[in-house]
Amino acid sequence: MAYETILVSDVEGVRTITLNRPKELNAADHRLTRELRKALKETARDKTVRCLVLAAAGRAFCAGQDLKEATAGEEPFDFSRRLREGYNPVILQLQSLAVPTLASINGVAAGAGWSLALACDLRIASSRARFVSAFSSIGLIPDSGMTWTLPRLVGYARALEITWSSDAISAETALQWGLIHRMVEPDALCDATAQWALRLARGPTRGYALAKRALIAGLDADLETQLEYEAVLQGIAGQTRDYEKGVSAFIHKRQPEFTGE
Ligand code: LHQ
C-alpha cells in the first residue's frame, strides 16, 4: 500500500511507521491521520509484526494538528469531529495493539504530536528532542489522550502545570520526570531504537500484552479485583507456547527463542 504522508517498513518482525511531512514538522493533516489509521489496522492484522516503532522524518517528531489546514476552510473547523474521526481512533489503535509500541522521538513533539508519542508503550528520544503541550498557547485543551496519559505518568500537579504553561520540556527533564524511558545522542537514535525494538520483537510478546492489560487495569482497580484479574491473565499466559519455551530454556540453561504464540 502506497502512502503519501507516512512510510512503512519491516525488518525482522519490527514494523516502523515514519511520519513523513518533514517540511511541516510532520504536523498531522487529515490525510496523515487517515493513513495512520490504515497502517495501524494493517499492522494489527499482520501476525509477522512483533513490535511497532513510531518514528518521524526530518528535524521534528510531530508538531500536532496542522494548523494551516485547521484555519484554511470557509466553514469553522469542527474540532470534535476531527478528534472523533481522526486522532481518537489512532490513539485507541496504538493503545490496543497486541505488540509493544516504541516511539522514537527525534525532535520536537508538540500538541497532538506529543499525545501520539505518549500513546506508545515506550519512548526513546534524542537529547535534542523537546516536548511542548502547545494547546494552551492557542487556547485549546490537551487532547488525543493527553489528559489520560500525562497525569498517569507525572501526576496531576505536574500534568496541570505542563498543560497550562506550554513551556518546552527538554529531553533531559522528560527523562527525569518519566515522560521518556531513554535518551541518547541524536546520531545514536536510529541504532538505539532498532536495537531496543528488535529485543522487544524477540520477547514473549503475548505475555507482554497480557502484562500491559493487567497494569492498565490496576490503575483503576482495588487490590482484590486486581489479584483476581492477575489470576485470570496468568492462566492465559501459562498456556502460551512462549511460557513452555521459556521454562524449558531455563531448565536446560539456554536462551529461550520466543515466537509470540
Ligand atoms: C506547522 C505547525 C503546525 C502547521 C510548525 N501546523 N505548520 C487536534 C485536533 C483538532 C483540533 C485542534 O487540535 C488538535 C490537537 C493539536 O495538536 S493543537 C496544537 C497544534 N500544534 C501547535 O500549536 C504547535 C505549533 N507549532 C509550534 O509551536 C512550533 O512550530 C514548534 C514548537 C512545534 C517548533 O518550533 P520551531 O522549531 O521554532 O519551528 P517553526 O515554528 O519555525 O516551524 C517550522 C515550520 O513548520 C513553519 O513553517 P514555515 O513555512 O514558516 O517554515 C511552521 O509554520 C510549520 N509548522 N507547526 N502545527
CSV table of N, CA, C and O in Angstrom, one decimal, residues 206-207 210 213 229-241 243 261:
chain,number,residue,atom,x,y,z
A,206,ARG,N,3.1,-12.1,23.6
A,206,ARG,CA,1.8,-12.3,24.1
A,206,ARG,C,1.8,-12.0,25.6
A,206,ARG,O,0.9,-11.4,26.1
A,207,GLY,N,2.8,-12.5,26.3
A,207,GLY,CA,2.9,-12.2,27.7
A,207,GLY,C,3.0,-10.7,27.9
A,207,GLY,O,2.4,-10.1,28.9
A,210,LEU,N,-0.4,-9.2,27.8
A,210,LEU,CA,-1.2,-9.5,28.9
A,210,LEU,C,-0.8,-8.7,30.1
A,210,LEU,O,-1.6,-8.2,30.9
A,213,ARG,N,-2.1,-5.2,29.9
A,213,ARG,CA,-3.5,-5.2,30.2
A,213,ARG,C,-3.7,-5.1,31.7
A,213,ARG,O,-4.5,-4.4,32.3
A,229,TYR,N,-7.9,-10.5,38.6
A,229,TYR,CA,-7.6,-10.3,37.2
A,229,TYR,C,-6.2,-10.9,36.9
A,229,TYR,O,-6.0,-11.5,35.8
A,230,GLU,N,-5.2,-10.7,37.8
A,230,GLU,CA,-3.9,-11.3,37.6
A,230,GLU,C,-4.0,-12.8,37.4
A,230,GLU,O,-3.4,-13.5,36.6
A,231,ALA,N,-4.9,-13.4,38.3
A,231,ALA,CA,-5.0,-14.9,38.2
A,231,ALA,C,-5.6,-15.3,36.9
A,231,ALA,O,-5.1,-16.3,36.3
A,232,VAL,N,-6.5,-14.5,36.4
A,232,VAL,CA,-7.1,-14.9,35.1
A,232,VAL,C,-6.1,-14.8,34.0
A,232,VAL,O,-5.9,-15.7,33.2
A,233,LEU,N,-5.4,-13.6,34.0
A,233,LEU,CA,-4.4,-13.4,32.9
A,233,LEU,C,-3.2,-14.3,33.0
A,233,LEU,O,-2.7,-14.8,31.9
A,234,GLN,N,-2.8,-14.7,34.2
A,234,GLN,CA,-1.7,-15.6,34.3
A,234,GLN,C,-2.1,-17.0,33.8
A,234,GLN,O,-1.3,-17.7,33.3
A,235,GLY,N,-3.4,-17.3,34.0
A,235,GLY,CA,-3.9,-18.6,33.5
A,235,GLY,C,-3.7,-18.6,32.0
A,235,GLY,O,-3.4,-19.7,31.4
A,236,ILE,N,-3.9,-17.5,31.3
A,236,ILE,CA,-3.8,-17.4,29.8
A,236,ILE,C,-2.3,-17.5,29.5
A,236,ILE,O,-1.8,-18.2,28.7
A,237,ALA,N,-1.5,-16.7,30.2
A,237,ALA,CA,0.0,-16.6,29.9
A,237,ALA,C,0.6,-18.0,30.1
A,237,ALA,O,1.5,-18.4,29.4
A,238,GLY,N,0.2,-18.7,31.1
A,238,GLY,CA,0.7,-20.0,31.5
A,238,GLY,C,0.4,-21.1,30.4
A,238,GLY,O,1.0,-22.2,30.4
A,239,GLN,N,-0.5,-20.7,29.5
A,239,GLN,CA,-0.8,-21.7,28.4
A,239,GLN,C,-0.2,-21.4,27.1
A,239,GLN,O,-0.5,-22.0,26.1
A,240,THR,N,0.7,-20.3,27.1
A,240,THR,CA,1.2,-19.9,25.8
A,240,THR,C,2.5,-20.8,25.5
A,240,THR,O,3.1,-21.4,26.4
A,241,ARG,N,2.8,-20.8,24.2
A,241,ARG,CA,4.0,-21.6,23.8
A,241,ARG,C,5.2,-20.9,24.3
A,241,ARG,O,6.2,-21.5,24.7
A,243,TYR,N,5.6,-19.5,27.2
A,243,TYR,CA,5.8,-20.0,28.6
A,243,TYR,C,6.6,-21.3,28.5
A,243,TYR,O,7.6,-21.5,29.2
A,261,GLU,N,3.7,-16.8,20.6
A,261,GLU,CA,2.5,-17.6,20.5
A,261,GLU,C,2.1,-18.1,21.9
A,261,GLU,O,3.0,-18.4,22.7
